[in-house]
mmCIF file of C-alpha atoms in Angstrom:
data_model
loop_
_atom_site.group_PDB
_atom_site.id
_atom_site.type_symbol
_atom_site.label_atom_id
_atom_site.label_comp_id
_atom_site.label_asym_id
_atom_site.label_seq_id
_atom_site.Cartn_x
_atom_site.Cartn_y
_atom_site.Cartn_z
ATOM 1 C CA ALA A 451 0.000 0.000 0.000
ATOM 2 C CA GLN A 452 1.035 3.546 -0.644
ATOM 3 C CA SER A 453 2.628 5.231 2.405
ATOM 4 C CA VAL A 454 4.133 8.570 3.326
ATOM 5 C CA SER A 455 6.902 8.937 5.904
ATOM 6 C CA GLN A 456 7.804 12.120 7.684
ATOM 7 C CA HIS A 457 11.152 11.836 9.383
ATOM 8 C CA ASN A 458 10.651 13.891 12.507
ATOM 9 C CA HIS A 459 7.547 14.158 14.633
ATOM 10 C CA HIS A 460 8.769 17.143 16.657
ATOM 11 C CA VAL A 461 11.214 19.856 15.634
ATOM 12 C CA ILE A 462 12.269 22.808 17.781
ATOM 13 C CA LEU A 463 14.147 25.703 16.206
ATOM 14 C CA SER A 464 15.160 29.203 17.167
ATOM 15 C CA GLU A 465 13.997 32.121 15.064
ATOM 16 C CA ALA A 466 16.125 32.709 11.968
ATOM 17 C CA ALA A 467 17.283 29.088 11.859
ATOM 18 C CA SER A 468 16.898 27.175 8.624
ATOM 19 C CA LEU A 469 14.250 24.490 8.306
ATOM 20 C CA GLU A 470 14.133 21.249 6.399
ATOM 21 C CA LEU A 471 11.371 18.721 6.963
ATOM 22 C CA GLY A 472 11.751 15.368 5.302
ATOM 23 C CA CYS A 473 9.057 13.488 3.412
ATOM 24 C CA ASN A 474 9.401 10.181 1.587
ATOM 25 C CA TYR A 475 6.716 8.188 -0.184
ATOM 26 C CA SER A 476 6.542 4.606 -1.303
ATOM 27 C CA TYR A 477 4.717 4.752 -4.655
ATOM 28 C CA GLY A 478 6.887 4.440 -7.760
ATOM 29 C CA GLY A 479 4.545 5.782 -10.417
ATOM 30 C CA THR A 480 3.379 9.274 -11.242
ATOM 31 C CA VAL A 481 2.419 11.198 -8.116
ATOM 32 C CA ASN A 482 1.161 14.602 -7.107
ATOM 33 C CA LEU A 483 2.798 15.960 -3.953
ATOM 34 C CA PHE A 484 1.545 18.399 -1.352
ATOM 35 C CA TRP A 485 2.531 20.062 1.879
ATOM 36 C CA TYR A 486 -0.289 21.176 4.174
ATOM 37 C CA VAL A 487 0.088 23.260 7.332
ATOM 38 C CA GLN A 488 -2.114 23.591 10.381
ATOM 39 C CA TYR A 489 -1.455 26.644 12.544
ATOM 40 C CA PRO A 490 -2.674 26.510 16.151
ATOM 41 C CA GLY A 491 -6.452 26.806 16.227
ATOM 42 C CA GLN A 492 -6.770 26.945 12.444
ATOM 43 C CA HIS A 493 -7.800 24.661 9.606
ATOM 44 C CA LEU A 494 -5.462 22.583 7.517
ATOM 45 C CA GLN A 495 -4.390 24.701 4.560
ATOM 46 C CA LEU A 496 -2.297 24.109 1.481
ATOM 47 C CA LEU A 497 1.283 25.347 1.678
ATOM 48 C CA LEU A 498 2.489 24.202 -1.748
ATOM 49 C CA LYS A 499 2.050 21.487 -4.348
ATOM 50 C CA TYR A 500 3.932 19.745 -7.126
ATOM 51 C CA PHE A 501 2.346 18.217 -10.202
ATOM 52 C CA SER A 502 4.977 18.439 -12.927
ATOM 53 C CA GLY A 503 7.719 20.659 -14.311
ATOM 54 C CA ASP A 504 10.353 22.408 -12.215
ATOM 55 C CA PRO A 505 11.024 20.101 -9.242
ATOM 56 C CA LEU A 506 11.664 23.102 -6.997
ATOM 57 C CA VAL A 507 8.315 24.600 -6.058
ATOM 58 C CA LYS A 508 7.639 27.724 -4.090
ATOM 59 C CA GLY A 509 4.705 28.163 -1.767
ATOM 60 C CA ILE A 510 3.288 30.733 0.556
ATOM 61 C CA LYS A 511 5.201 32.462 3.371
ATOM 62 C CA GLY A 512 8.644 31.758 1.922
ATOM 63 C CA PHE A 513 8.400 27.979 1.940
ATOM 64 C CA GLU A 514 9.730 25.830 -0.870
ATOM 65 C CA ALA A 515 9.973 22.121 -1.540
ATOM 66 C CA GLU A 516 12.120 20.006 -3.825
ATOM 67 C CA PHE A 517 10.903 16.875 -5.566
ATOM 68 C CA ILE A 518 13.691 14.326 -6.029
ATOM 69 C CA LYS A 519 12.183 11.475 -8.022
ATOM 70 C CA SER A 520 15.144 9.126 -7.581
ATOM 71 C CA LYS A 521 14.866 9.443 -3.807
ATOM 72 C CA PHE A 522 11.040 9.408 -3.664
ATOM 73 C CA SER A 523 11.327 12.548 -1.582
ATOM 74 C CA PHE A 524 9.599 15.915 -1.318
ATOM 75 C CA ASN A 525 11.355 17.841 1.432
ATOM 76 C CA LEU A 526 10.075 21.161 2.717
ATOM 77 C CA ARG A 527 12.505 24.004 3.337
ATOM 78 C CA LYS A 528 12.597 27.551 4.601
ATOM 79 C CA PRO A 529 15.854 29.501 4.922
ATOM 80 C CA SER A 530 14.856 31.481 8.018
ATOM 81 C CA VAL A 531 11.935 30.527 10.239
ATOM 82 C CA GLN A 532 9.801 32.903 12.256
ATOM 83 C CA TRP A 533 7.896 32.395 15.477
ATOM 84 C CA SER A 534 4.689 32.508 13.407
ATOM 85 C CA ASP A 535 5.767 29.331 11.562
ATOM 86 C CA THR A 536 4.971 27.316 14.669
ATOM 87 C CA ALA A 537 2.501 24.759 13.350
ATOM 88 C CA GLU A 538 2.031 21.152 12.330
ATOM 89 C CA TYR A 539 3.156 20.289 8.809
ATOM 90 C CA PHE A 540 1.781 17.395 6.789
ATOM 91 C CA CYS A 541 3.180 15.903 3.614
ATOM 92 C CA ALA A 542 0.593 14.271 1.343
ATOM 93 C CA VAL A 543 0.796 12.218 -1.829
ATOM 94 C CA ARG A 544 -1.808 11.512 -4.468
ATOM 95 C CA LYS A 545 -1.239 8.675 -6.906
ATOM 96 C CA GLU A 546 -2.149 9.960 -10.361
ATOM 97 C CA TYR A 547 -5.088 12.172 -11.155
ATOM 98 C CA GLY A 548 -8.172 11.793 -9.020
ATOM 99 C CA ASN A 549 -6.934 9.186 -6.541
ATOM 100 C CA LYS A 550 -7.119 9.760 -2.846
ATOM 101 C CA LEU A 551 -4.695 11.848 -0.817
ATOM 102 C CA VAL A 552 -2.467 9.896 1.570
ATOM 103 C CA PHE A 553 -1.018 11.921 4.436
ATOM 104 C CA GLY A 554 2.091 11.469 6.505
ATOM 105 C CA ALA A 555 1.875 11.509 10.301
ATOM 106 C CA GLY A 556 2.858 15.166 10.502
ATOM 107 C CA THR A 557 5.740 17.152 11.998
ATOM 108 C CA ILE A 558 5.109 19.564 14.838
ATOM 109 C CA LEU A 559 7.389 22.575 14.483
ATOM 110 C CA ARG A 560 7.957 24.891 17.415
ATOM 111 C CA VAL A 561 9.904 28.074 16.799
ATOM 112 C CA LYS A 562 11.362 29.736 19.868
ATOM 113 C CA SER A 563 11.451 33.532 19.842
ATOM 114 C CA GLU B 46 -13.470 34.010 2.002
ATOM 115 C CA ALA B 47 -15.635 30.915 1.590
ATOM 116 C CA GLU B 48 -14.995 28.129 4.092
ATOM 117 C CA VAL B 49 -16.051 24.581 4.774
ATOM 118 C CA ALA B 50 -18.413 24.502 7.740
ATOM 119 C CA GLN B 51 -18.637 21.638 10.206
ATOM 120 C CA SER B 52 -20.744 21.014 13.274
ATOM 121 C CA PRO B 53 -20.561 20.293 16.065
ATOM 122 C CA ARG B 54 -16.983 21.334 16.809
ATOM 123 C CA TYR B 55 -16.800 19.033 19.814
ATOM 124 C CA LYS B 56 -18.802 15.956 20.756
ATOM 125 C CA ILE B 57 -18.571 13.730 23.810
ATOM 126 C CA THR B 58 -20.578 10.550 23.733
ATOM 127 C CA GLU B 59 -20.750 7.276 25.558
ATOM 128 C CA LYS B 60 -19.782 3.986 24.033
ATOM 129 C CA SER B 61 -22.620 2.337 22.071
ATOM 130 C CA GLN B 62 -24.400 5.642 21.429
ATOM 131 C CA ALA B 63 -25.037 7.076 17.989
ATOM 132 C CA VAL B 64 -23.327 10.256 16.796
ATOM 133 C CA ALA B 65 -23.642 12.352 13.668
ATOM 134 C CA PHE B 66 -21.464 15.039 12.128
ATOM 135 C CA TRP B 67 -22.469 17.589 9.537
ATOM 136 C CA CYS B 68 -20.456 19.261 6.804
ATOM 137 C CA ASP B 69 -21.340 22.081 4.423
ATOM 138 C CA PRO B 70 -18.717 22.406 1.666
ATOM 139 C CA ILE B 71 -17.723 25.545 -0.158
ATOM 140 C CA SER B 72 -20.515 26.546 -2.510
ATOM 141 C CA GLY B 73 -20.136 24.964 -5.918
ATOM 142 C CA HIS B 74 -17.623 22.337 -4.859
ATOM 143 C CA ALA B 75 -18.653 19.024 -6.337
ATOM 144 C CA THR B 76 -16.244 16.809 -4.434
ATOM 145 C CA LEU B 77 -16.552 16.243 -0.701
ATOM 146 C CA TYR B 78 -14.270 14.216 1.550
ATOM 147 C CA TRP B 79 -14.535 12.905 5.106
ATOM 148 C CA TYR B 80 -11.272 12.165 6.901
ATOM 149 C CA ARG B 81 -10.501 10.753 10.333
ATOM 150 C CA GLN B 82 -7.414 11.980 12.157
ATOM 151 C CA ILE B 83 -6.286 10.017 15.177
ATOM 152 C CA LEU B 84 -4.014 11.880 17.597
ATOM 153 C CA GLY B 85 -0.420 11.759 16.393
ATOM 154 C CA GLN B 86 -1.340 10.657 12.882
ATOM 155 C CA GLY B 87 -2.227 12.324 9.614
ATOM 156 C CA PRO B 88 -5.749 12.485 8.221
ATOM 157 C CA GLU B 89 -7.026 9.242 6.670
ATOM 158 C CA LEU B 90 -9.727 9.306 4.011
ATOM 159 C CA LEU B 91 -12.965 7.622 5.059
ATOM 160 C CA VAL B 92 -15.215 8.489 2.126
ATOM 161 C CA GLN B 93 -15.192 10.644 -0.997
ATOM 162 C CA PHE B 94 -18.281 11.935 -2.803
ATOM 163 C CA GLN B 95 -18.552 13.305 -6.311
ATOM 164 C CA ASP B 96 -21.847 15.179 -6.223
ATOM 165 C CA GLU B 97 -24.187 12.746 -4.460
ATOM 166 C CA SER B 98 -22.316 9.594 -5.471
ATOM 167 C CA VAL B 99 -19.741 7.768 -3.389
ATOM 168 C CA VAL B 100 -16.438 7.557 -5.273
ATOM 169 C CA ASP B 101 -14.321 5.864 -2.611
ATOM 170 C CA ASP B 102 -15.424 4.373 0.706
ATOM 171 C CA SER B 103 -12.828 1.618 0.898
ATOM 172 C CA GLN B 104 -11.611 2.743 4.351
ATOM 173 C CA LEU B 105 -15.061 3.358 5.847
ATOM 174 C CA PRO B 106 -15.963 0.781 8.543
ATOM 175 C CA LYS B 107 -19.337 0.066 7.037
ATOM 176 C CA ASP B 108 -20.605 -2.023 9.927
ATOM 177 C CA ARG B 109 -20.889 1.116 12.046
ATOM 178 C CA PHE B 110 -20.182 4.147 9.851
ATOM 179 C CA SER B 111 -22.428 5.621 7.192
ATOM 180 C CA ALA B 112 -22.214 8.757 5.094
ATOM 181 C CA GLU B 113 -24.634 10.477 2.816
ATOM 182 C CA ARG B 114 -24.806 13.512 0.565
ATOM 183 C CA LEU B 115 -28.352 13.298 -0.647
ATOM 184 C CA LYS B 116 -28.614 16.467 -2.737
ATOM 185 C CA GLY B 117 -24.962 16.713 -3.604
ATOM 186 C CA VAL B 118 -24.395 19.645 -1.287
ATOM 187 C CA ASP B 119 -24.036 19.118 2.475
ATOM 188 C CA SER B 120 -23.161 15.786 4.004
ATOM 189 C CA THR B 121 -23.658 13.798 7.190
ATOM 190 C CA LEU B 122 -21.335 11.192 8.672
ATOM 191 C CA LYS B 123 -22.875 8.868 11.243
ATOM 192 C CA ILE B 124 -21.408 6.368 13.675
ATOM 193 C CA GLN B 125 -23.649 3.804 15.304
ATOM 194 C CA PRO B 126 -22.708 2.423 17.752
ATOM 195 C CA ALA B 127 -19.684 4.477 18.774
ATOM 196 C CA GLU B 128 -16.679 2.646 20.159
ATOM 197 C CA LEU B 129 -13.787 3.905 22.291
ATOM 198 C CA GLY B 130 -11.444 3.620 19.306
ATOM 199 C CA ASP B 131 -13.553 6.097 17.343
ATOM 200 C CA SER B 132 -12.225 8.984 19.439
ATOM 201 C CA ALA B 133 -10.560 11.233 16.874
ATOM 202 C CA MET B 134 -10.889 14.428 14.850
ATOM 203 C CA TYR B 135 -13.274 14.104 11.922
ATOM 204 C CA LEU B 136 -12.401 16.453 9.093
ATOM 205 C CA CYS B 137 -14.448 17.425 6.096
ATOM 206 C CA ALA B 138 -12.890 18.839 2.948
ATOM 207 C CA SER B 139 -14.174 19.919 -0.439
ATOM 208 C CA SER B 140 -12.735 20.657 -3.845
ATOM 209 C CA PRO B 141 -14.070 21.903 -7.164
ATOM 210 C CA ARG B 142 -15.190 19.340 -9.734
ATOM 211 C CA GLU B 143 -12.132 17.147 -10.047
ATOM 212 C CA ARG B 144 -9.431 18.616 -12.177
ATOM 213 C CA GLU B 145 -5.759 17.957 -12.340
ATOM 214 C CA GLU B 146 -4.690 20.635 -9.924
ATOM 215 C CA GLY B 147 -7.654 20.546 -7.569
ATOM 216 C CA GLU B 148 -6.862 21.677 -4.055
ATOM 217 C CA GLN B 149 -8.775 20.338 -1.083
ATOM 218 C CA TYR B 150 -10.137 22.921 1.367
ATOM 219 C CA PHE B 151 -10.532 21.695 4.923
ATOM 220 C CA GLY B 152 -13.066 22.578 7.582
ATOM 221 C CA PRO B 153 -12.272 23.036 11.288
ATOM 222 C CA GLY B 154 -13.182 19.466 12.171
ATOM 223 C CA THR B 155 -15.304 17.787 14.838
ATOM 224 C CA ARG B 156 -13.401 16.383 17.800
ATOM 225 C CA LEU B 157 -15.137 13.240 19.027
ATOM 226 C CA THR B 158 -14.477 11.757 22.441
ATOM 227 C CA VAL B 159 -16.060 8.406 23.237
ATOM 228 C CA THR B 160 -16.201 7.513 26.939
#
């Protein structure tokens, strides 16, 4: 079965530190890739997505993610985090067009001010 | 900005009781999803509707869970009887008629506690 692995469940960083959250998936075919974020007290919302083309995608609030097909990875990065980035981040994978979204377990990021 | 509405936000029920959750998707969104999120895990799809038709309910425990979207707009998810293991967040999401780059918009969820 298709699965999504997020490497760290909890990450604590100081403001201005760089962030990289790992995501690996198990499906070998064509996939669509997503990062969702849930800020405290808010809904899940889309941070960025990859369907095709340039494997480096840019999302909202300065986040970016790189799709490395050979590594089945879609890691999320931000060069300098802010206290307001404290949230839970979910990687999600969809196998081909129209199939269901499979989520990773999530990474809770806490940014210390 | 249009949002997915869910109610109730919180529900506490005793084991073996029936519970129901309601979702109103963003107006015009043809696709509606119900997810269950157990603490410490990511959301898991329970059922997907395209208009009023079920597209995927492979992960729905059909002996106790049911879902309907009779007029292709709002939807109800029911559990009867509830079990302790059903304690979780139940999320509803919607997306426009399926297209290649369709984004799913999530509601605030209903947190269910079964005692």
